[in-house]
Coordinates of C-alpha atoms and ligand atoms in Angstrom, one line a residue:
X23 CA -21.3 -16.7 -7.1
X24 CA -22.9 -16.9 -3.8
X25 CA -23.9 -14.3 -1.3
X26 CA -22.6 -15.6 2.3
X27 CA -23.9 -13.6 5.5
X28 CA -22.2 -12.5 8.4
X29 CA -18.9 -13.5 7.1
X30 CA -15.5 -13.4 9.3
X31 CA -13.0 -11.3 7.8
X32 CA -10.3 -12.0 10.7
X33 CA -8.1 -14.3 7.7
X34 CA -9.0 -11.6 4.8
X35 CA -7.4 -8.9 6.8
X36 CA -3.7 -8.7 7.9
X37 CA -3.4 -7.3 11.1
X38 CA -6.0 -10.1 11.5
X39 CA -8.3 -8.6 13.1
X40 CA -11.7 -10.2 13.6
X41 CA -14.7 -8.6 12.1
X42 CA -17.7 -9.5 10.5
X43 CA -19.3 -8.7 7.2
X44 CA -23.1 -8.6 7.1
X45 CA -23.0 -9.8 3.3
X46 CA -20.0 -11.5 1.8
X47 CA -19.4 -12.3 -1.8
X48 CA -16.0 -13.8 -4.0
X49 CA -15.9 -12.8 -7.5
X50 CA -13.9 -14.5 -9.9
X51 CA -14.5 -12.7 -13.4
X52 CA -15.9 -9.8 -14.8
X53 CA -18.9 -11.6 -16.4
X54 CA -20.1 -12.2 -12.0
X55 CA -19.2 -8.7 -11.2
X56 CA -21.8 -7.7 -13.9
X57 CA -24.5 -10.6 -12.4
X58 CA -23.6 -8.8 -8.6
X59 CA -24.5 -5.5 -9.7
X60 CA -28.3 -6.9 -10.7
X61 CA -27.9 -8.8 -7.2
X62 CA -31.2 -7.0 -4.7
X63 CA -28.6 -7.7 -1.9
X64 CA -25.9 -5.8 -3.9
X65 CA -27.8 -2.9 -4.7
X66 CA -29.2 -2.5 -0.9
X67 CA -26.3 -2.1 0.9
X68 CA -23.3 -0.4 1.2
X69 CA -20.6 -1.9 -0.6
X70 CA -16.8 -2.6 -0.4
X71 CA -14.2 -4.5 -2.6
X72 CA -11.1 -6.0 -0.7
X73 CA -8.6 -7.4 -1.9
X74 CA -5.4 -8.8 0.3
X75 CA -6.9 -6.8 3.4
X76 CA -2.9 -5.3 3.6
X77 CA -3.9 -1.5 4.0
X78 CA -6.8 -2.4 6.2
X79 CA -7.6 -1.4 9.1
X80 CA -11.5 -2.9 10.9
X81 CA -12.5 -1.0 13.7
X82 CA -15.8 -2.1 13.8
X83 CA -18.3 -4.7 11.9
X84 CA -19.2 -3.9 8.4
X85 CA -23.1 -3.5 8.0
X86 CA -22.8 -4.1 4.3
X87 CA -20.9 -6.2 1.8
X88 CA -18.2 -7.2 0.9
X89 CA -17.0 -8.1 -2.3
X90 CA -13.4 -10.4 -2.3
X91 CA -11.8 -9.7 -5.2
X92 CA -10.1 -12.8 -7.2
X93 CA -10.4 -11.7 -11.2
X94 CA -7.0 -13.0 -12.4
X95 CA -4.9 -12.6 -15.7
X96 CA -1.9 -11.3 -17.1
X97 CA -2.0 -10.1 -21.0
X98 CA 0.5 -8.6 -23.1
X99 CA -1.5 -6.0 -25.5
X100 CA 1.6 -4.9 -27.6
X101 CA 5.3 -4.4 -28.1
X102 CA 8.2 -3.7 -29.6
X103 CA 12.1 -3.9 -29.3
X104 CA 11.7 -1.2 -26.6
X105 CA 8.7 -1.4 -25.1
X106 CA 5.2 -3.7 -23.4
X107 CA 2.1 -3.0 -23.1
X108 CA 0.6 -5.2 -20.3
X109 CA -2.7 -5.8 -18.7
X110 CA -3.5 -7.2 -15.1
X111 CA -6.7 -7.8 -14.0
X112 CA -7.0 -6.6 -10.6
X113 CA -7.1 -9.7 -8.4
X114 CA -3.7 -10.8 -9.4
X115 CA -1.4 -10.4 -6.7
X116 CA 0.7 -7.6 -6.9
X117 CA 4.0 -9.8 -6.5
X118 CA 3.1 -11.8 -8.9
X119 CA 2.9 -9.7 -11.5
X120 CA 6.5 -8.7 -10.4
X121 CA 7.9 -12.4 -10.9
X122 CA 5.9 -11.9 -14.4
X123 CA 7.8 -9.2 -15.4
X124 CA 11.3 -9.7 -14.0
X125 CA 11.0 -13.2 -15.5
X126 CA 10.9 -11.5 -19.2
X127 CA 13.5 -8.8 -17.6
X128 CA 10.7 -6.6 -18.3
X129 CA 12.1 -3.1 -16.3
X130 CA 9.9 -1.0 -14.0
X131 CA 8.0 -2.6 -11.4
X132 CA 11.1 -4.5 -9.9
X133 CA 11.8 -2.0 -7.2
X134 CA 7.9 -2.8 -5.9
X135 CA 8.7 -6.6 -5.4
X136 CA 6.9 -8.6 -2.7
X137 CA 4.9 -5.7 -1.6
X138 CA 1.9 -7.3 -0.1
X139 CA -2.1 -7.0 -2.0
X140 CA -3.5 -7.1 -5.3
X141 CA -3.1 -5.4 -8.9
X142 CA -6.2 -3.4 -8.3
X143 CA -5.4 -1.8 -4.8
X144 CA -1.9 -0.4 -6.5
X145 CA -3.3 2.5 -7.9
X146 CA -5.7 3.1 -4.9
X147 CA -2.4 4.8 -2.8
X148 CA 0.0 4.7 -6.1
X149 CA 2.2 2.1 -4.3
X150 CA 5.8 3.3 -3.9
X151 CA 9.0 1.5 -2.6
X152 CA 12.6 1.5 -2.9
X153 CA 12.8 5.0 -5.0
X154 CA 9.9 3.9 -7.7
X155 CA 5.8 4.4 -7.9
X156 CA 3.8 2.8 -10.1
X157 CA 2.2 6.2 -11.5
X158 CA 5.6 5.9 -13.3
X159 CA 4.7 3.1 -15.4
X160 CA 1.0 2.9 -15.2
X161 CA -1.1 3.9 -18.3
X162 CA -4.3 3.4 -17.4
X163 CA -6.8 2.2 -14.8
X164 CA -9.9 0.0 -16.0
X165 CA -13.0 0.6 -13.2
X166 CA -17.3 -0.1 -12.6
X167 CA -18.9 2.4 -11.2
X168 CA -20.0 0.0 -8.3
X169 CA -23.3 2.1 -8.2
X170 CA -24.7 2.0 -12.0
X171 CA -22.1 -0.8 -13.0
X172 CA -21.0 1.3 -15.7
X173 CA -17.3 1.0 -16.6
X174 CA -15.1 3.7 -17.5
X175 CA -11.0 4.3 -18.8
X176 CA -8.9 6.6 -16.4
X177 CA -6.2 7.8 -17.8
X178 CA -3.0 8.1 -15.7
X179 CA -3.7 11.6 -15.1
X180 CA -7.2 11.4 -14.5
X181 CA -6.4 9.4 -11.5
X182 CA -4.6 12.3 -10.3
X183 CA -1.4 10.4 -8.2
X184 CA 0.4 11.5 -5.7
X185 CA 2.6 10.4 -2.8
X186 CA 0.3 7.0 -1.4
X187 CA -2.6 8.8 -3.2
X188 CA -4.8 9.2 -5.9
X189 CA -8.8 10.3 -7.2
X190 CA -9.8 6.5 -5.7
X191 CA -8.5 6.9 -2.4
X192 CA -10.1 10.2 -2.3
X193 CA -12.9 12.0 -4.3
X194 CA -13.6 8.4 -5.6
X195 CA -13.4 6.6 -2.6
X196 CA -15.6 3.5 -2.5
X197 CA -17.2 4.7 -5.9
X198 CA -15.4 2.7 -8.2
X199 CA -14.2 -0.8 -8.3
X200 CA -10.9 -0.8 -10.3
X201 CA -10.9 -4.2 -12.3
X202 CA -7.5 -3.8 -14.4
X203 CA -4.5 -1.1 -15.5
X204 CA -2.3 -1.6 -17.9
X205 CA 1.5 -0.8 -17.5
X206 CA 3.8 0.3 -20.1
X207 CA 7.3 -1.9 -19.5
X208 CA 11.2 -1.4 -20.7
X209 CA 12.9 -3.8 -22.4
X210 CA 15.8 -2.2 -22.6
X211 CA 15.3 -0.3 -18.8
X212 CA 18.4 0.6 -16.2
X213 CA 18.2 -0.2 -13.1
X214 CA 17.3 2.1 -10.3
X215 CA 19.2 2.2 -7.3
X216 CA 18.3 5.9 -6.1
X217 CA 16.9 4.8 -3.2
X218 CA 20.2 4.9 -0.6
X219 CA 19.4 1.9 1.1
X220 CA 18.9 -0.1 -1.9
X221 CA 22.2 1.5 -3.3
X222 CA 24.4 0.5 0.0
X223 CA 22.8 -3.1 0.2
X224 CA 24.0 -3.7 -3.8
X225 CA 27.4 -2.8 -2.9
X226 CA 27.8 -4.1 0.6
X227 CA 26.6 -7.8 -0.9
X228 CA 28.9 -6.8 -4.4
X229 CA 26.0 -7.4 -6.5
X230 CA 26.5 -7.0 -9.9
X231 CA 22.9 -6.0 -11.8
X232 CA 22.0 -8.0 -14.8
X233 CA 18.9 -8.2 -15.4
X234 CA 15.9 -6.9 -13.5
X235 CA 15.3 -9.5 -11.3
X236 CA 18.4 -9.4 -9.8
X237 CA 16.7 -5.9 -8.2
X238 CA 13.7 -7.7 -7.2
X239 CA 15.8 -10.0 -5.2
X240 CA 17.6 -7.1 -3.9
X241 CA 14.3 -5.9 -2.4
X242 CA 13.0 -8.8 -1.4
X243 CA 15.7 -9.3 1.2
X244 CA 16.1 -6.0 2.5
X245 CA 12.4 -6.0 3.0
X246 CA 12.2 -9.2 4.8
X247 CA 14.8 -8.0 7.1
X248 CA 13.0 -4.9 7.5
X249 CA 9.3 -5.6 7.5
X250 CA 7.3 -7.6 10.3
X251 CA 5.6 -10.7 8.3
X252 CA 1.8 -10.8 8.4
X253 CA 1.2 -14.6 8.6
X254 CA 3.6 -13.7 12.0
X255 CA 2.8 -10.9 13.8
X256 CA -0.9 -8.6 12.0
X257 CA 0.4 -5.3 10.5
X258 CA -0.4 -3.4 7.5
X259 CA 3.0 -2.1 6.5
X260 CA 3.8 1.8 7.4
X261 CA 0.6 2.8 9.3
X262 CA 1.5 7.1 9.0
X263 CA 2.9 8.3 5.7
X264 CA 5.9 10.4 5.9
X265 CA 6.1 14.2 6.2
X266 CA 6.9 16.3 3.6
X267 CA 8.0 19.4 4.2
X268 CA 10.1 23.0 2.3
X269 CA 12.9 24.1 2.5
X270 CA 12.3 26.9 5.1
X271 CA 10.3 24.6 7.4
X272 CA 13.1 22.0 7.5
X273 CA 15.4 24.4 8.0
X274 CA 13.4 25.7 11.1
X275 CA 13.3 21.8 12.3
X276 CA 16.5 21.2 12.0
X277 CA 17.6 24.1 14.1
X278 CA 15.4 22.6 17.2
X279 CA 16.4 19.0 16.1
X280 CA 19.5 18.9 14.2
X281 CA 19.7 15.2 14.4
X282 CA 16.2 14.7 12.7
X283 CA 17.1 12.8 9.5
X284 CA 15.8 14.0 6.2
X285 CA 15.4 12.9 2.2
X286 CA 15.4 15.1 -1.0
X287 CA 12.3 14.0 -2.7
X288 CA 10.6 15.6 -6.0
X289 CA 11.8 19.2 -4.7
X290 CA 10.8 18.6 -1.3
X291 CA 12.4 16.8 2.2
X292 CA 10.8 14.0 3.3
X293 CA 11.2 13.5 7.1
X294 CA 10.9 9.9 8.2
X295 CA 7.4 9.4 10.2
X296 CA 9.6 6.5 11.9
X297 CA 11.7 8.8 13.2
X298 CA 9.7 11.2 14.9
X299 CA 7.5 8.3 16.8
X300 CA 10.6 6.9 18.1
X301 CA 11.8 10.5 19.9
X302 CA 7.7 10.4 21.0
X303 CA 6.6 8.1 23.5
X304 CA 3.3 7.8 26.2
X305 CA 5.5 8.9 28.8
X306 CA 8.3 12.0 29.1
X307 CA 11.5 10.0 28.3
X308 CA 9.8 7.0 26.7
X309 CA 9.9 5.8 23.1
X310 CA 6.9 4.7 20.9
X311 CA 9.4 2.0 19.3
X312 CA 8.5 -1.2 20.7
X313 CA 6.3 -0.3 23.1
X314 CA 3.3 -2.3 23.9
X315 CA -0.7 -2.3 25.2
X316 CA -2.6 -4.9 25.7
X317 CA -2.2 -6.7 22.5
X318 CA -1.5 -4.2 20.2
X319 CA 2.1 -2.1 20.0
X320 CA 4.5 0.0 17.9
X321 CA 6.7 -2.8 15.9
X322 CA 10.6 -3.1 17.6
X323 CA 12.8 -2.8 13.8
X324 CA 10.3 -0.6 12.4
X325 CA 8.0 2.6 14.4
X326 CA 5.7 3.5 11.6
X327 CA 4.2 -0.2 11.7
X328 CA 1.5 -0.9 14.3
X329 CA 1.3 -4.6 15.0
X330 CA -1.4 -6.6 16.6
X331 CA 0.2 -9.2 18.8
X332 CA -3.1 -11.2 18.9
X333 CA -6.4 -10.8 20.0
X334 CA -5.7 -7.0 19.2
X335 CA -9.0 -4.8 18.2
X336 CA -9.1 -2.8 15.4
X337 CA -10.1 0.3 17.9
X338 CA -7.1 -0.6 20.2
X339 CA -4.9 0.0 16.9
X340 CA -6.6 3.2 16.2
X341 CA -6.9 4.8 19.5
X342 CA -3.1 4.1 19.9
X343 CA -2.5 5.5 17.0
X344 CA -4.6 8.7 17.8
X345 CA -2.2 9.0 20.8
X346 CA 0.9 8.4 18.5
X347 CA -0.3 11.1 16.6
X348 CA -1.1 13.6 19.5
X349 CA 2.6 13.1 21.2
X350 CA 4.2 14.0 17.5
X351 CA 2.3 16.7 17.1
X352 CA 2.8 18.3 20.5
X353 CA 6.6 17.9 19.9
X354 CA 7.6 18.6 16.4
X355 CA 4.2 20.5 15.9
X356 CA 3.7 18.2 12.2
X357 CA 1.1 16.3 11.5
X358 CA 0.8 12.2 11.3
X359 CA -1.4 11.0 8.6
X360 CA -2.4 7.6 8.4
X361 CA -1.7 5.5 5.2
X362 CA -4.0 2.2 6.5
X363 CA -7.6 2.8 5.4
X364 CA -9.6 2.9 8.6
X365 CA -13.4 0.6 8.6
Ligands
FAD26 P1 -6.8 -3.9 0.5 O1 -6.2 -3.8 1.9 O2 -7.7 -5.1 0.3 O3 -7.6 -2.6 0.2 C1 -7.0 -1.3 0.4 C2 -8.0 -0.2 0.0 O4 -8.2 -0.3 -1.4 C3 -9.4 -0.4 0.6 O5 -9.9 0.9 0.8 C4 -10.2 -1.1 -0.5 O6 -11.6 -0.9 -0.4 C5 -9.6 -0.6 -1.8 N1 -9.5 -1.5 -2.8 C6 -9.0 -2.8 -2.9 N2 -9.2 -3.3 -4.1 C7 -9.8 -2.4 -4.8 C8 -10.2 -2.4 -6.2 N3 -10.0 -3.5 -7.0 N4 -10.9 -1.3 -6.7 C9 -11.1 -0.2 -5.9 N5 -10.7 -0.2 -4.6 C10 -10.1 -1.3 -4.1 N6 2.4 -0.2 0.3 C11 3.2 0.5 -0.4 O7 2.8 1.4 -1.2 N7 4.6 0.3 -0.3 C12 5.1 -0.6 0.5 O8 6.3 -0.8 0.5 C13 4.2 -1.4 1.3 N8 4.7 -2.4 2.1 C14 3.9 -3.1 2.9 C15 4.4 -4.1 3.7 C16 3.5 -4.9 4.5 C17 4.1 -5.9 5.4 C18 2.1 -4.7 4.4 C19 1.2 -5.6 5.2 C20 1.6 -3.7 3.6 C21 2.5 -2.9 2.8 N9 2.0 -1.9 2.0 C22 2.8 -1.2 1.2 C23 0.5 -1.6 1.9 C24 -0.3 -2.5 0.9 O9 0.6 -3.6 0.6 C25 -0.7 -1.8 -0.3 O10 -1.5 -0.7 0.0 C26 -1.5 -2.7 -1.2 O11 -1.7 -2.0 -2.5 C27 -2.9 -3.1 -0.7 O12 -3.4 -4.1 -1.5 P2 -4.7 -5.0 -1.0 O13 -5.2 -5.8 -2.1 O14 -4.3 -5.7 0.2 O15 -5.7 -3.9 -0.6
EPU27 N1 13.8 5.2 10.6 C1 13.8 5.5 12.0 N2 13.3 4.6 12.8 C2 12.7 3.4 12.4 C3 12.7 3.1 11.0 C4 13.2 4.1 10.1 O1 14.3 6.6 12.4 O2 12.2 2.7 13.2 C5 14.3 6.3 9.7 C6 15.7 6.1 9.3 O3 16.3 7.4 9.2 C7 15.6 5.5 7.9 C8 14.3 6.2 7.4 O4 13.5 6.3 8.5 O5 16.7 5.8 7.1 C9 13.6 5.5 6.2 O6 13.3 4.2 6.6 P1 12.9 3.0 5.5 O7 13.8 3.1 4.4 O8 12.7 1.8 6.3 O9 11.6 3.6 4.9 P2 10.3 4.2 5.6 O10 10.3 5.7 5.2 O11 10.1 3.9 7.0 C10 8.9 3.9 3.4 C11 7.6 3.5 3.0 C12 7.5 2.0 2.9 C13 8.5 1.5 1.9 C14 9.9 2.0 2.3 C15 11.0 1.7 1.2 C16 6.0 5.2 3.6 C17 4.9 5.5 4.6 N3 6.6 4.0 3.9 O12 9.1 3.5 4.7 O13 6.2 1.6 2.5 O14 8.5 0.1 1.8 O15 9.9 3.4 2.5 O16 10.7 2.5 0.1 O17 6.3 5.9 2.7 C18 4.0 1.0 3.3 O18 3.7 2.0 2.6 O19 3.3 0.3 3.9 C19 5.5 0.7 3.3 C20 6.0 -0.3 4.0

């Protein structure tokens, strides 16, 4: 383990953008995350664990350090004819476990293939795609206090989930370092094709379902059709979350705008963020979708992903977001609220 200083993070991050760490550490196991907490440099300064950098957003240099997470494994604890217990240690990547379990047509984390980042960042915003979260097969999260180093259980309802949310990404934030969860799997699972794009791509294609991996391929391709690649063009994925809204307020909505798409989700309707950027634009008569400063812009497939064409600075990103979020709420008077984590 060795303490590097004033570390580039432009290739840790993937909008890419290029920032410097004042202290920069890798750690590998648990047995070095215990030596780093005894570390003087550690202990001094402010502290935050990374992992793929794909919820990221740097708007300025970080006067601390930063700790790259790279603590890999994949255990089984237990099963039976029905069900697995697995552990991940948190710097496996999240698709990788995936291909783990689809391999064993293990059921529940198939509909979450190839999204990008680490085990240990799912829980962080309860990851979510193609009609499944993984609060829905998470048991529990393993986590250091990064302050005394002390490690402590969190059991699925302690970390209090919600909809690309949980304790860590709020009451929690930066206070713990999550260094595994373990997942209860189906061996006997069905698949889930709720989500209606999912649904129409299996019978447009006449895909006949299997096995679990045949839904992770599935995904995979509707999401690289969908979803700008990193190594291509820097994003994060959806920068805003969706809205979610009642009955009556939709209702209202769709009076003003009754071509404003909506989902029922979990009692509620969830109106596409996308949506309401593209009807907002800098300019009366303008659209957000594809539009472009500088080197930063609203992606052209996809208006909830901001994209850095290049040299793009983290505060170009965010002050372009700020607007994004003005113009929405000027017009459909709801509020944008970012899903990146802002630096
Ligand atoms: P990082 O960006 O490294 O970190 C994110 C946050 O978590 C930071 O605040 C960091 O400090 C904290 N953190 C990281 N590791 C730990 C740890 N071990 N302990 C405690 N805190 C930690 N997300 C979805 O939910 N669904 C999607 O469909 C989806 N699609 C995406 C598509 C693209 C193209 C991209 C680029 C991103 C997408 N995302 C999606 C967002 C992203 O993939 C997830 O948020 C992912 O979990 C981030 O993992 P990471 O390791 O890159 O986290
Ligand atoms: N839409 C538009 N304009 C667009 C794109 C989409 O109007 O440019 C509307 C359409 O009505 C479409 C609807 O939005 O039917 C939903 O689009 P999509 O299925 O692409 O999903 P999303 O709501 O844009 C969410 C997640 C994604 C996740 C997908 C699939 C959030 C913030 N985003 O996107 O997660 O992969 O669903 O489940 O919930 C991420 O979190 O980074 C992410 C990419």
């Amino acid at each position: 383990m060795k303490i590097l200083k004033n570390y580039d993070l432009k290739n840790l991050n993937t909008f890419g953008i290029p920032t410097k760490a004042k202290f920069f550490v890798e750690i590998t196991g648990e047995g070095e995350l215990n030596e780093l907490f005894k570390e003087p440099l550690y202990i001094g300064h402010e502290k935050l664990f990374l992992g793929e950098g794909s919820n990221v957003l740097f708007t300025k240099d970080w006067g601390g350090i930063v700790v790259l997470n790279k603590i890999k494994g994949i255990e089984i604890l237990e099963e039976d004819s029905e069900n697995i217990l697995i552990k991940s240690m948190s710097g496996v990547i999240w698709h990788d476990l995936v291909s783990f379990a689809v391999d064993h047509d293990y059921w529940g984390i198939e509909n979450l293939a190839l999204i990008p980042g680490t085990v240990g960042a799912a829980p962080m915003q309860n990851i979510g795609a193609y009609g499944a979260e993984l609060k829905n097969v998470l048991t529990l999260v393993e986590a250091y206090n990064v302050n005394t180093g002390e490690k402590r259980i969190f059991s699925k309802e302690e970390c209090i989930f919600g909809y690309r949310d949980s304790i860590f990404k709020n009451s929690l934030r930066n206070k713990y370092f999550i260094s595994a969860i373990t997942l209860r799997l189906s061996k006997t699972g069905k698949p889930n094709t709720s989500y209606k794009i999912l649904k129409e791509h299996l019978e447009k294609n006449k895909i006949e379902i299997k096995n679990s991996k045949n839904i992770s391929d599935a995904v995979s391709e509707i999401r690289r059709s969908k979803l700008p690649d990193p190594r291509v063009i820097g994003n994060a994925g959806s920068f805003f979350k969706n809205v979610f809204v009642d009955k009556d307020k939709l209702a209202e909505l769709r009076r003003l705008y009754p071509a404003m798409p909506f989902f029922e989700e979990d009692g509620l309707s969830k109106i596409p963020s996308a949506w309401l950027i593209e009807q907002c634009g800098p300019a009366n008569g303008t659209s957000w979708k594809g539009y472009r400063v500088g080197n930063v812009g609203v992606h052209h497939k996809q208006a909830l992903v901001l994209v850095n064409h290049g040299d793009g600075r983290g505060q170009d990103i965010k002050d372009l977001a700020l607007q994004i979020i003005a113009s929405v709420k000027e017009k459909f008077g709801l509020e944008l609220a970012p899903e990146v984590n802002l630096i």
